[in-house]
């Protein structure tokens, strides 16, 4: 620690702190445009100037100078930094005057108005008039894709967007061309950006140069009601903020959560907003004479009750979907138990995961933050860039830090970092396990490092030999002290919560794949399950929010609530329980899923033992106490990993569970924006394959 005096206050800070960080540790506000805590230092804007006594007779950029660079006083006194001296005040006014020379005065029509760093800092640190009377310089707008709109005349060349795409995304989509007054930020050939995180540049931009295109001219920041939520587009559980106006969701932004997503979210998370109001189910439907017709809730419940009463318990099944909250699945499981059926399953893809093998067998044991501590990474049957873009960015950051060998078994893909491609077959994994003992190849690397990470995707676990692959991965990632390397990366937001509450077949029960076969079941309840096709013959009841695949197959449709329209608990891939609040109300006659099951149970003569969400959660937390510990990861018995049942490995290449990042669920498939992004991505892959 080093002593430093900031505006008369003495404090101890690490020597590697920048002056900006030291000043903020002293409680001083330092204006900045180019500096960002998660990006490299550029020193472009010069807005963060401070005065250093005994230093040069001019202000210094506090972002680009560290505490160890300062000299002590003549008698060994701590260095003195002034943040509000006349020199600093005059320098900041001059910098702001230069920044505004070419900036257009279009704040009244700028979407950034009301949450613009330039507005705020011009008011706090700028002059009340400009001495520049010449004509302003204008820059032509650029096309950089369907997600980000450009107004490049407003750009102040802070280069946050350039550094973000190069350092965080790993795509180097953006850069600066030209010199002096002709400098411009562009994608060079004016092509669409290729990263799945590109929408974050709109958050990073301190002015209105880069804006979210789908939300262009829709609302002002002060018109929004802001609600904290949890993302369900993947299993990472990113912290988000849902902004609504009236009953409509207008935009989704990230919230800071250092343990999960830091301050980034994927483009799918951000821009599925239009899918929340498209193809919505807002009333019950009943199929008559081969066609669905609108019905009342009583008519829909009556049709279900008439069928269920004549069906044996063993011929009734429940399949849980990928976007369900824990409360929804808990209510569905309670109804299944009341009806006496053991045919329940939330593993639509057939993943060989079983809660009976212990929680450590199906969660991301090293934790998301643990990626920063890992020494080596083996990816098995997964494409983290599509399955969890924010997690992939964290892996890239660890790779950039150095001394982090990465290997891949499965489908090769551009993951934004280099790796050793070992092959596509599951037998490669068995070979690594043998090499770990003999000290050869990547197995030798895993054996030598202290904290190896074995990332297993659902593409590997959904195969017939998924259990054998999981057992081999658990062997490679066996516990070492406080570190367990087995990291199961889920793609469904509901999967870990479903496994936690035992939403899997009971003794003698059928799994999802078996229930979907013709003649296996007479009645099948699809709880938001759209990624599985139930063959003809069964009476299908669909409870969900969108008119997607499940609704097309249904005989009775009960309209449910989307994730933004209900308060729910979600458990992310690392086993962290998180709570999402309701931001809006479901459209029309749609209701929350748990309330639908409660009302349906009464019509079936099997009323569930709760009448409110609070009562449901009371029973949920009584049965599964760790789910009540919000934002905490319950301890798992990792010792049980050594006893995972193995088996014979199958043939064929391991492939990712996701073939199209933008169209993985009903909400995304209903989104016009996601459809456009999907078409662009397919065209880009086709062009690359043709080269």
XYZ file of C-alpha atoms in Angstrom:
691
model
C 0.000 0.000 0.000
C 1.126 3.535 -0.780
C 0.141 6.753 0.973
C -1.331 9.529 -1.146
C -3.081 12.797 -0.308
C -6.157 13.632 -2.389
C -7.649 17.085 -1.800
C -6.199 17.138 1.712
C -7.334 13.636 2.689
C -4.606 11.060 3.248
C -5.305 7.437 2.373
C -3.520 4.165 1.589
C -4.042 2.643 -1.846
C -2.273 -0.093 -3.841
C 0.699 1.226 -5.802
C -0.737 -0.160 -9.065
C -3.895 1.972 -8.741
C -4.343 4.646 -11.358
C -4.753 8.169 -10.065
C -8.385 7.975 -11.140
C -8.965 4.909 -8.967
C -7.119 6.526 -6.054
C -9.245 9.661 -6.319
C -12.439 7.598 -6.417
C -11.239 5.640 -3.375
C -11.028 9.028 -1.649
C -14.657 9.708 -2.603
C -13.920 12.169 -5.391
C -15.823 12.112 -8.659
C -13.583 12.170 -11.715
C -15.240 12.830 -15.090
C -14.269 10.520 -17.945
C -15.375 9.436 -21.405
C -12.764 7.027 -22.742
C -11.863 5.269 -19.475
C -13.805 2.121 -18.571
C -12.988 -0.267 -15.752
C -13.183 -3.384 -17.957
C -11.291 -2.046 -20.971
C -7.676 -1.151 -21.618
C -6.591 2.439 -20.999
C -6.619 4.702 -24.054
C -6.182 8.193 -22.600
C -8.094 9.759 -25.481
C -10.581 12.183 -24.023
C -8.373 13.973 -21.397
C -11.467 14.744 -19.347
C -10.043 13.071 -16.233
C -7.264 15.639 -15.732
C -5.971 16.266 -12.195
C -3.172 18.396 -10.749
C -0.175 16.761 -9.062
C 1.894 18.942 -6.743
C 5.587 18.621 -7.462
C 4.792 17.155 -10.867
C 4.812 18.825 -14.273
C 3.296 22.338 -14.409
C 0.259 21.054 -16.257
C -2.632 18.730 -15.440
C -2.144 14.959 -15.793
C -4.533 12.343 -17.187
C -5.529 10.423 -14.073
C -6.541 7.306 -16.024
C -3.107 6.814 -17.609
C -0.836 7.468 -14.603
C -0.444 5.207 -11.603
C 0.216 5.992 -7.967
C 3.702 4.466 -8.179
C 4.568 7.008 -10.899
C 4.287 9.915 -8.427
C 7.284 11.285 -6.541
C 7.095 12.027 -2.811
C 7.574 15.544 -1.459
C 11.022 17.033 -0.697
C 10.928 15.660 2.841
C 9.364 12.328 1.928
C 5.766 13.541 2.237
C 3.118 11.552 0.369
C 2.366 12.864 -3.127
C -0.487 15.373 -3.303
C -3.244 15.215 -5.942
C -5.804 17.990 -6.463
C -9.041 17.235 -8.287
C -10.753 20.608 -8.120
C -8.026 23.248 -8.321
C -8.300 26.274 -10.649
C -5.847 24.590 -13.033
C -7.986 21.460 -13.199
C -11.216 23.413 -13.572
C -9.834 25.473 -16.451
C -8.353 22.395 -18.152
C -11.636 20.472 -17.985
C -13.537 23.430 -19.388
C -11.098 23.571 -22.274
C -11.368 19.844 -22.961
C -15.154 20.012 -22.900
C -15.103 22.999 -25.249
C -13.030 21.019 -27.747
C -15.309 17.957 -27.457
C -18.338 20.109 -28.269
C -16.747 21.884 -31.245
C -18.195 19.432 -33.772
C -20.855 17.779 -31.623
C -24.328 18.553 -33.046
C -26.858 20.290 -30.815
C -29.570 17.677 -31.370
C -30.200 16.609 -27.787
C -33.993 17.061 -28.157
C -34.134 14.309 -30.807
C -31.331 12.091 -29.501
C -32.308 8.771 -27.916
C -29.416 9.184 -25.495
C -30.987 12.322 -24.063
C -31.624 11.958 -20.357
C -28.927 9.338 -19.808
C -26.043 10.912 -21.707
C -22.613 11.262 -20.095
C -21.778 14.191 -22.361
C -24.878 16.092 -21.268
C -24.192 15.481 -17.595
C -20.503 16.361 -17.716
C -20.981 19.403 -19.949
C -23.341 20.768 -17.309
C -21.040 19.926 -14.397
C -17.611 20.700 -15.842
C -18.086 22.712 -19.034
C -18.393 26.401 -19.930
C -21.673 28.197 -20.474
C -20.812 29.189 -24.056
C -18.549 28.250 -26.964
C -15.962 30.413 -28.695
C -16.081 28.267 -31.845
C -17.969 30.027 -34.637
C -16.911 27.972 -37.684
C -19.111 25.365 -39.347
C -19.345 22.005 -37.610
C -17.802 18.920 -39.164
C -20.289 16.195 -40.194
C -19.670 12.452 -40.617
C -21.696 10.040 -42.702
C -23.564 7.346 -40.786
C -22.440 3.733 -41.143
C -24.325 0.465 -41.409
C -23.005 -1.903 -38.756
C -25.904 -4.337 -38.475
C -29.560 -4.579 -37.441
C -28.911 -4.080 -33.727
C -26.907 -0.854 -33.496
C -27.823 2.470 -35.103
C -25.096 4.988 -35.876
C -25.109 8.788 -35.641
C -21.383 9.230 -36.135
C -21.436 13.033 -36.200
C -21.968 12.770 -32.438
C -18.895 10.546 -31.951
C -16.149 11.958 -29.690
C -13.625 9.203 -30.583
C -13.402 7.731 -27.106
C -12.786 4.302 -28.783
C -14.702 2.374 -26.137
C -16.526 0.478 -28.887
C -13.247 -0.342 -30.663
C -11.642 -1.697 -27.505
C -14.753 -3.634 -26.544
C -15.038 -5.501 -29.849
C -11.313 -6.237 -29.855
C -10.799 -7.172 -26.203
C -14.121 -8.522 -24.921
C -15.784 -9.815 -28.100
C -12.600 -10.921 -29.825
C -13.951 -10.022 -33.275
C -12.253 -6.646 -33.924
C -15.350 -5.553 -35.810
C -14.740 -1.838 -35.307
C -11.772 0.479 -35.687
C -10.703 4.016 -36.494
C -9.647 5.172 -39.955
C -8.330 8.527 -41.092
C -6.342 11.154 -39.209
C -7.140 14.412 -37.482
C -10.482 15.901 -38.448
C -11.040 13.040 -40.907
C -10.904 10.347 -38.215
C -13.946 8.057 -38.171
C -15.072 5.003 -36.228
C -16.315 2.339 -38.622
C -16.500 -1.364 -39.423
C -14.141 -0.662 -42.346
C -16.326 -2.214 -45.077
C -19.591 -1.147 -43.416
C -20.623 -4.730 -42.777
C -22.730 -5.995 -39.906
C -20.833 -6.745 -36.712
C -20.361 -10.448 -36.064
C -20.260 -10.689 -32.287
C -23.140 -12.038 -30.175
C -22.329 -9.257 -27.668
C -22.334 -6.320 -30.083
C -25.340 -4.597 -28.483
C -23.217 -3.711 -25.458
C -21.447 -1.006 -27.471
C -24.633 1.075 -27.195
C -24.328 0.923 -23.393
C -20.635 1.771 -23.535
C -21.019 4.761 -25.864
C -20.962 7.881 -23.645
C -22.771 9.967 -26.286
C -25.522 9.243 -28.812
C -23.244 7.956 -31.578
C -24.165 4.272 -31.106
C -27.757 3.495 -30.152
C -29.928 0.355 -30.015
C -31.618 0.385 -33.425
C -34.814 -1.560 -32.532
C -35.626 0.986 -29.789
C -35.036 4.017 -32.019
C -37.362 6.944 -31.180
C -39.683 4.780 -29.034
C -39.502 6.395 -25.600
C -37.501 8.615 -23.260
C -35.538 7.209 -20.315
C -37.646 9.008 -17.726
C -40.822 7.377 -19.070
C -39.707 3.874 -18.109
C -40.609 1.826 -15.067
C -37.453 -0.115 -14.216
C -37.706 -3.652 -12.814
C -34.825 -5.989 -11.888
C -35.022 -9.356 -13.590
C -33.110 -12.472 -14.600
C -32.375 -13.452 -18.189
C -33.716 -16.806 -19.419
C -32.312 -16.804 -22.959
C -29.530 -19.069 -21.717
C -28.648 -20.784 -18.449
C -26.117 -18.224 -17.209
C -28.792 -16.199 -15.405
C -27.519 -12.740 -16.335
C -28.834 -9.873 -14.223
C -31.029 -7.618 -16.340
C -33.231 -4.557 -15.978
C -36.609 -4.663 -17.690
C -37.870 -1.217 -18.712
C -41.597 -0.917 -19.322
C -43.973 1.843 -20.307
C -47.543 1.061 -19.382
C -48.112 -2.649 -20.061
C -45.395 -2.941 -22.722
C -41.787 -4.020 -22.296
C -39.738 -1.393 -24.139
C -36.145 -2.490 -23.616
C -33.870 -4.801 -21.631
C -30.543 -3.631 -20.219
C -27.855 -5.360 -18.135
C -27.447 -4.963 -14.393
C -24.055 -5.307 -12.769
C -23.468 -8.711 -11.185
C -19.772 -9.394 -10.803
C -20.344 -13.052 -9.974
C -22.318 -13.845 -13.132
C -22.423 -11.466 -16.106
C -20.406 -8.500 -14.802
C -22.173 -5.808 -16.879
C -22.634 -7.561 -20.246
C -25.597 -9.339 -21.810
C -25.957 -11.138 -25.131
C -27.737 -9.655 -28.131
C -30.521 -12.210 -27.818
C -31.129 -11.196 -24.213
C -31.242 -7.520 -25.179
C -33.278 -7.580 -28.378
C -35.985 -10.235 -28.041
C -38.247 -7.441 -26.799
C -40.446 -7.453 -29.909
C -40.904 -11.210 -29.526
C -42.604 -10.658 -26.165
C -45.677 -9.171 -27.872
C -45.740 -11.180 -31.119
C -47.636 -14.462 -31.545
C -48.874 -14.225 -27.965
C -51.515 -16.534 -26.557
C -54.093 -14.340 -24.824
C -57.064 -16.695 -24.447
C -57.718 -20.439 -24.044
C -58.279 -22.581 -27.133
C -59.888 -25.999 -27.589
C -59.488 -28.164 -30.689
C -62.787 -29.255 -32.229
C -63.089 -31.083 -35.549
C -59.371 -30.656 -36.109
C -59.346 -26.892 -35.608
C -58.559 -24.747 -32.594
C -61.326 -22.394 -31.513
C -61.362 -19.779 -28.720
C -62.891 -20.972 -25.479
C -63.474 -19.842 -21.918
C -61.311 -21.052 -19.076
C -64.212 -23.193 -17.814
C -64.646 -24.834 -21.226
C -60.911 -25.521 -21.504
C -60.751 -26.965 -17.977
C -63.863 -29.027 -18.702
C -62.304 -30.560 -21.822
C -59.158 -31.443 -19.883
C -61.097 -32.854 -16.926
C -63.241 -35.023 -19.186
C -60.148 -36.557 -20.739
C -58.124 -36.950 -17.529
C -60.960 -38.659 -15.623
C -61.034 -41.459 -18.187
C -57.265 -41.870 -18.382
C -55.206 -44.105 -16.071
C -52.514 -42.316 -14.066
C -49.779 -44.206 -15.891
C -50.972 -42.748 -19.191
C -50.622 -39.099 -18.080
C -47.354 -37.234 -18.521
C -45.862 -33.796 -17.833
C -42.979 -32.306 -19.870
C -41.339 -29.123 -18.567
C -40.028 -26.403 -20.880
C -36.763 -24.497 -21.033
C -38.043 -21.095 -19.849
C -40.112 -22.174 -16.838
C -39.506 -20.799 -13.367
C -39.030 -23.146 -10.433
C -42.478 -22.161 -9.130
C -44.118 -23.234 -12.408
C -42.456 -26.636 -12.362
C -43.111 -27.122 -8.654
C -46.840 -26.541 -9.242
C -46.817 -28.891 -12.246
C -45.052 -31.566 -10.209
C -47.555 -31.145 -7.379
C -50.429 -31.674 -9.834
C -48.708 -34.743 -11.298
C -48.354 -36.215 -7.810
C -51.996 -35.454 -7.076
C -52.985 -37.319 -10.243
C -50.738 -40.230 -9.269
C -48.423 -40.181 -12.293
C -44.655 -40.572 -12.221
C -44.225 -39.520 -15.853
C -42.616 -36.103 -15.434
C -39.483 -34.763 -17.094
C -37.931 -31.402 -17.982
C -35.087 -32.807 -20.096
C -36.615 -32.238 -23.526
C -33.301 -32.971 -25.241
C -32.839 -36.275 -23.413
C -29.759 -35.173 -21.445
C -28.397 -37.957 -19.249
C -28.539 -36.001 -16.013
C -30.090 -37.345 -12.834
C -30.487 -35.559 -9.471
C -30.124 -38.949 -7.791
C -26.414 -38.783 -8.665
C -25.924 -35.635 -6.613
C -26.095 -31.947 -7.400
C -22.409 -31.790 -8.305
C -23.112 -34.004 -11.334
C -25.211 -31.395 -13.128
C -23.925 -27.928 -12.166
C -20.991 -25.726 -13.183
C -18.921 -26.650 -10.129
C -15.964 -24.240 -10.629
C -18.536 -21.382 -10.731
C -18.545 -18.601 -13.303
C -16.100 -16.524 -11.265
C -13.903 -19.618 -11.038
C -13.093 -19.284 -14.737
C -10.687 -16.511 -13.721
C -8.793 -18.986 -11.488
C -8.716 -21.977 -13.835
C -5.350 -23.232 -15.147
C -6.535 -25.262 -18.163
C -9.794 -25.845 -20.033
C -11.135 -28.832 -21.949
C -14.385 -28.190 -23.856
C -16.443 -31.320 -24.580
C -19.372 -31.199 -27.002
C -20.077 -27.518 -26.493
C -19.915 -24.205 -28.316
C -19.747 -21.649 -25.467
C -19.893 -18.732 -27.907
C -23.483 -19.659 -28.824
C -24.549 -21.494 -25.688
C -23.461 -18.693 -23.329
C -21.792 -15.690 -25.024
C -21.129 -13.831 -21.764
C -19.426 -16.868 -20.237
C -17.405 -17.229 -23.433
C -16.225 -13.617 -23.027
C -15.010 -14.470 -19.525
C -13.140 -17.492 -20.885
C -11.563 -15.218 -23.494
C -10.474 -12.785 -20.782
C -8.793 -15.629 -18.880
C -7.116 -16.764 -22.114
C -5.791 -13.247 -22.771
C -4.207 -13.250 -19.317
C -1.903 -16.059 -20.505
C -0.858 -19.506 -19.283
C -4.262 -21.015 -20.084
C -4.171 -23.996 -22.475
C -7.539 -24.777 -24.073
C -8.567 -27.893 -26.008
C -11.811 -28.797 -27.778
C -13.505 -32.119 -28.460
C -16.474 -31.811 -30.775
C -17.571 -29.448 -33.498
C -14.858 -26.893 -34.395
C -15.933 -23.276 -34.210
C -14.477 -19.780 -33.946
C -14.674 -19.248 -30.178
C -12.751 -15.911 -30.318
C -9.705 -17.544 -28.708
C -7.232 -20.147 -29.892
C -7.473 -23.778 -28.813
C -6.082 -27.197 -29.666
C -8.599 -29.188 -31.678
C -8.357 -32.788 -30.526
C -11.115 -34.351 -32.646
C -14.865 -34.816 -32.725
C -15.450 -38.297 -31.313
C -16.211 -39.269 -27.723
C -13.334 -41.756 -27.821
C -10.950 -38.776 -27.725
C -12.162 -38.084 -24.190
C -11.400 -41.647 -23.145
C -7.929 -41.286 -24.634
C -7.300 -38.124 -22.601
C -8.318 -39.971 -19.444
C -5.734 -42.652 -20.223
C -3.098 -40.081 -21.136
C -3.692 -38.339 -17.816
C -2.437 -41.479 -16.114
C 0.423 -42.080 -18.546
C 1.472 -38.421 -18.745
C 0.894 -37.731 -22.438
C -0.832 -35.054 -24.532
C -3.522 -32.817 -23.072
C -4.164 -35.398 -20.380
C -0.700 -34.626 -19.020
C -1.579 -30.906 -18.885
C -4.767 -31.631 -16.954
C -2.874 -33.828 -14.523
C -0.193 -31.232 -13.822
C -2.305 -28.115 -13.279
C -3.965 -27.406 -9.954
C -7.311 -26.171 -11.272
C -8.366 -27.904 -14.509
C -11.829 -27.150 -15.903
C -13.785 -29.703 -17.960
C -16.659 -27.870 -19.650
C -19.307 -30.352 -20.802
C -22.109 -29.185 -23.083
C -25.594 -30.537 -23.548
C -24.626 -31.737 -27.019
C -22.459 -34.368 -25.334
C -24.921 -35.245 -22.577
C -27.998 -35.629 -24.798
C -26.495 -38.642 -26.587
C -27.139 -42.277 -25.754
C -23.675 -42.416 -24.183
C -24.180 -39.140 -22.281
C -23.810 -40.834 -18.891
C -20.477 -42.380 -19.916
C -19.201 -39.021 -21.183
C -20.262 -37.358 -17.932
C -18.448 -40.006 -15.876
C -15.238 -39.532 -17.881
C -15.459 -35.747 -17.565
C -16.016 -36.080 -13.814
C -12.892 -38.232 -13.600
C -10.822 -35.596 -15.403
C -12.304 -32.835 -13.256
C -12.133 -34.731 -9.962
C -12.008 -32.635 -6.771
C -8.584 -31.223 -5.853
C -8.773 -29.504 -2.500
C -11.430 -26.778 -2.791
C -11.539 -27.070 -6.596
C -13.853 -29.309 -8.617
C -13.262 -29.110 -12.347
C -16.468 -30.653 -13.720
C -18.407 -27.788 -15.299
C -21.759 -28.690 -16.888
C -22.905 -25.878 -19.175
C -26.668 -25.904 -19.580
C -28.582 -24.224 -22.379
C -32.033 -24.165 -20.713
C -32.701 -21.607 -17.977
C -35.069 -23.974 -16.177
C -32.912 -27.115 -16.234
C -30.951 -26.848 -12.978
C -34.036 -25.737 -11.041
C -36.009 -28.648 -12.488
C -33.317 -31.124 -11.469
C -33.133 -29.529 -8.025
C -36.827 -30.185 -7.344
C -36.735 -33.640 -8.914
C -38.743 -32.894 -12.044
C -37.612 -36.205 -13.524
C -39.395 -39.549 -13.874
C -40.152 -41.424 -10.707
C -39.669 -45.172 -10.295
C -41.090 -46.794 -13.424
C -41.918 -43.424 -15.008
C -41.231 -42.393 -18.591
C -38.810 -39.670 -19.628
C -39.632 -36.894 -22.102
C -38.412 -38.775 -25.169
C -40.464 -41.838 -24.245
C -43.590 -39.791 -23.497
C -43.385 -38.145 -26.914
C -43.612 -41.449 -28.790
C -46.869 -42.531 -30.376
C -49.069 -44.571 -28.057
C -46.896 -44.009 -24.996
C -49.281 -41.556 -23.315
C -52.937 -40.668 -23.608
C -52.604 -37.193 -22.043
C -49.454 -35.046 -22.174
C -49.119 -31.677 -20.452
C -46.532 -29.454 -22.160
C -45.428 -26.851 -19.620
C -43.928 -24.351 -22.045
C -42.239 -27.263 -23.821
C -41.706 -26.295 -27.466
C -38.451 -28.107 -28.272
C -39.974 -31.604 -28.376
C -42.442 -33.083 -30.838
C -45.220 -35.237 -29.393
C -46.239 -37.837 -31.949
C -49.934 -38.256 -32.899
C -52.224 -40.168 -30.612
C -51.910 -38.267 -27.345
C -54.258 -35.554 -26.064
C -51.905 -32.589 -25.622
C -52.479 -29.715 -23.192
C -50.121 -26.801 -23.790
C -49.491 -24.210 -21.081
C -47.339 -21.425 -22.481
C -47.038 -17.865 -23.679
C -46.478 -18.112 -27.450
C -48.133 -19.773 -30.408
C -45.095 -21.865 -31.209
C -44.515 -25.565 -31.856
C -46.184 -26.783 -28.676
C -49.329 -24.733 -29.288
C -49.573 -25.990 -32.886
C -49.666 -29.582 -31.617
C -52.047 -28.913 -28.711
C -55.643 -30.036 -28.278
C -56.161 -27.520 -25.470
C -54.159 -24.300 -25.055
C -53.977 -22.523 -21.694
C -52.311 -19.078 -22.113
C -49.448 -18.492 -19.697
C -47.150 -15.599 -18.788
C -43.758 -14.818 -20.303
C -40.747 -14.480 -18.007
C -41.098 -10.693 -17.840
C -44.713 -11.041 -16.669
C -44.240 -13.102 -13.529
C -42.175 -13.231 -10.399
C -40.129 -16.380 -10.418
C -37.064 -18.209 -9.143
C -34.440 -19.400 -11.612
C -31.345 -21.472 -10.878
C -28.455 -20.823 -13.231
C -25.951 -23.308 -14.586
C -23.661 -22.951 -11.535
C -26.549 -23.685 -9.138
C -27.143 -20.076 -8.052
C -30.756 -19.370 -7.055
C -31.940 -16.002 -8.408
C -35.200 -14.086 -8.184
C -36.856 -12.190 -11.019
C -39.616 -9.641 -10.431
C -42.707 -9.081 -12.555
C -42.261 -6.108 -14.877
C -45.547 -6.248 -16.820
C -48.842 -8.141 -16.878
C -49.774 -10.983 -19.238
C -51.992 -10.009 -22.196
C -55.701 -10.697 -22.312
C -56.823 -13.692 -20.263
C -53.344 -15.166 -19.856
C -52.282 -16.065 -16.318
C -49.132 -17.160 -14.500
C -48.451 -20.864 -14.925
C -48.598 -21.769 -11.243
C -52.040 -20.100 -10.982
C -53.242 -22.088 -14.006
C -52.221 -25.359 -12.349
C -53.932 -24.326 -9.117
C -57.201 -23.552 -10.924
C -56.954 -26.700 -13.069
C -56.371 -28.866 -10.012
C -59.661 -27.661 -8.538
C -61.490 -28.583 -11.775
C -59.912 -32.038 -11.607
C -61.029 -32.494 -8.005
C -57.428 -32.497 -6.768
C -56.937 -28.982 -5.330
C -53.299 -28.089 -4.676
C -52.360 -26.987 -1.133
C -51.650 -23.318 -1.932
C -53.710 -20.347 -3.041
C -51.046 -17.689 -3.525
C -47.487 -17.346 -4.726
C -46.326 -16.744 -1.153
C -47.918 -20.009 0.009
C -46.397 -21.875 -2.936
C -42.937 -20.533 -2.127
C -43.368 -21.438 1.502
C -43.883 -25.069 0.534
C -41.136 -24.894 -2.100
C -38.555 -23.587 0.355
C -39.658 -26.039 3.029
C -38.993 -28.929 0.651
C -35.859 -27.476 -0.968
C -34.327 -24.970 1.473
C -31.347 -24.037 -0.718
C -33.698 -22.456 -3.268
C -34.653 -19.870 -0.678
C -31.052 -18.672 -0.362
C -31.267 -16.123 -3.170
C -28.002 -15.301 -4.971
C -26.158 -18.082 -3.178
C -24.776 -21.401 -4.401
C -25.562 -24.324 -2.134
C -22.673 -26.633 -1.297
C -22.615 -29.891 -3.260
C -21.274 -33.300 -2.301
C -18.492 -33.444 -4.877
C -17.157 -36.690 -3.451
C -20.048 -38.500 -5.154
C -18.618 -37.659 -8.576
C -16.195 -40.560 -8.297
C -19.121 -42.994 -8.202
C -20.880 -41.812 -11.376
C -21.940 -44.820 -13.464
C -20.005 -45.113 -16.712
C -20.700 -47.202 -19.773
C -19.681 -47.773 -23.349
C -18.962 -44.790 -25.567
C -20.881 -44.464 -28.808
C -19.816 -43.531 -32.299
C -20.337 -40.264 -34.106
C -19.093 -36.730 -33.621
C -20.004 -34.559 -30.671
C -21.939 -31.484 -31.784
C -23.263 -28.417 -30.025
C -26.832 -28.411 -28.745
C -27.474 -25.099 -30.566
C -27.462 -24.806 -34.350
C -28.865 -21.258 -34.544
C -27.981 -18.885 -31.721
C -30.765 -16.429 -32.476
C -33.738 -18.851 -32.666
C -33.503 -21.119 -29.633
C -36.884 -20.573 -27.940
C -40.458 -19.402 -28.682
C -39.811 -15.770 -27.747
C -36.750 -15.551 -29.992
C -38.544 -17.260 -32.867
C -41.367 -14.709 -32.582
C -38.921 -11.793 -32.793
C -38.485 -10.067 -36.150
C -35.120 -8.690 -35.012
C -33.811 -12.136 -34.114
C -35.038 -13.456 -37.459
C -33.052 -10.775 -39.271
C -29.944 -11.548 -37.216
C -30.344 -15.262 -37.936
C -30.618 -14.643 -41.677
C -27.486 -12.471 -41.640
C -25.540 -15.083 -39.664
C -26.576 -17.860 -42.066
C -25.590 -15.764 -45.089
C -22.219 -15.026 -43.502
C -21.551 -18.711 -42.787
C -22.563 -19.633 -46.342
C -20.190 -17.029 -47.776
C -17.342 -18.251 -45.577
C -17.944 -21.850 -46.618
C -17.837 -20.844 -50.283
C -14.452 -19.107 -49.933
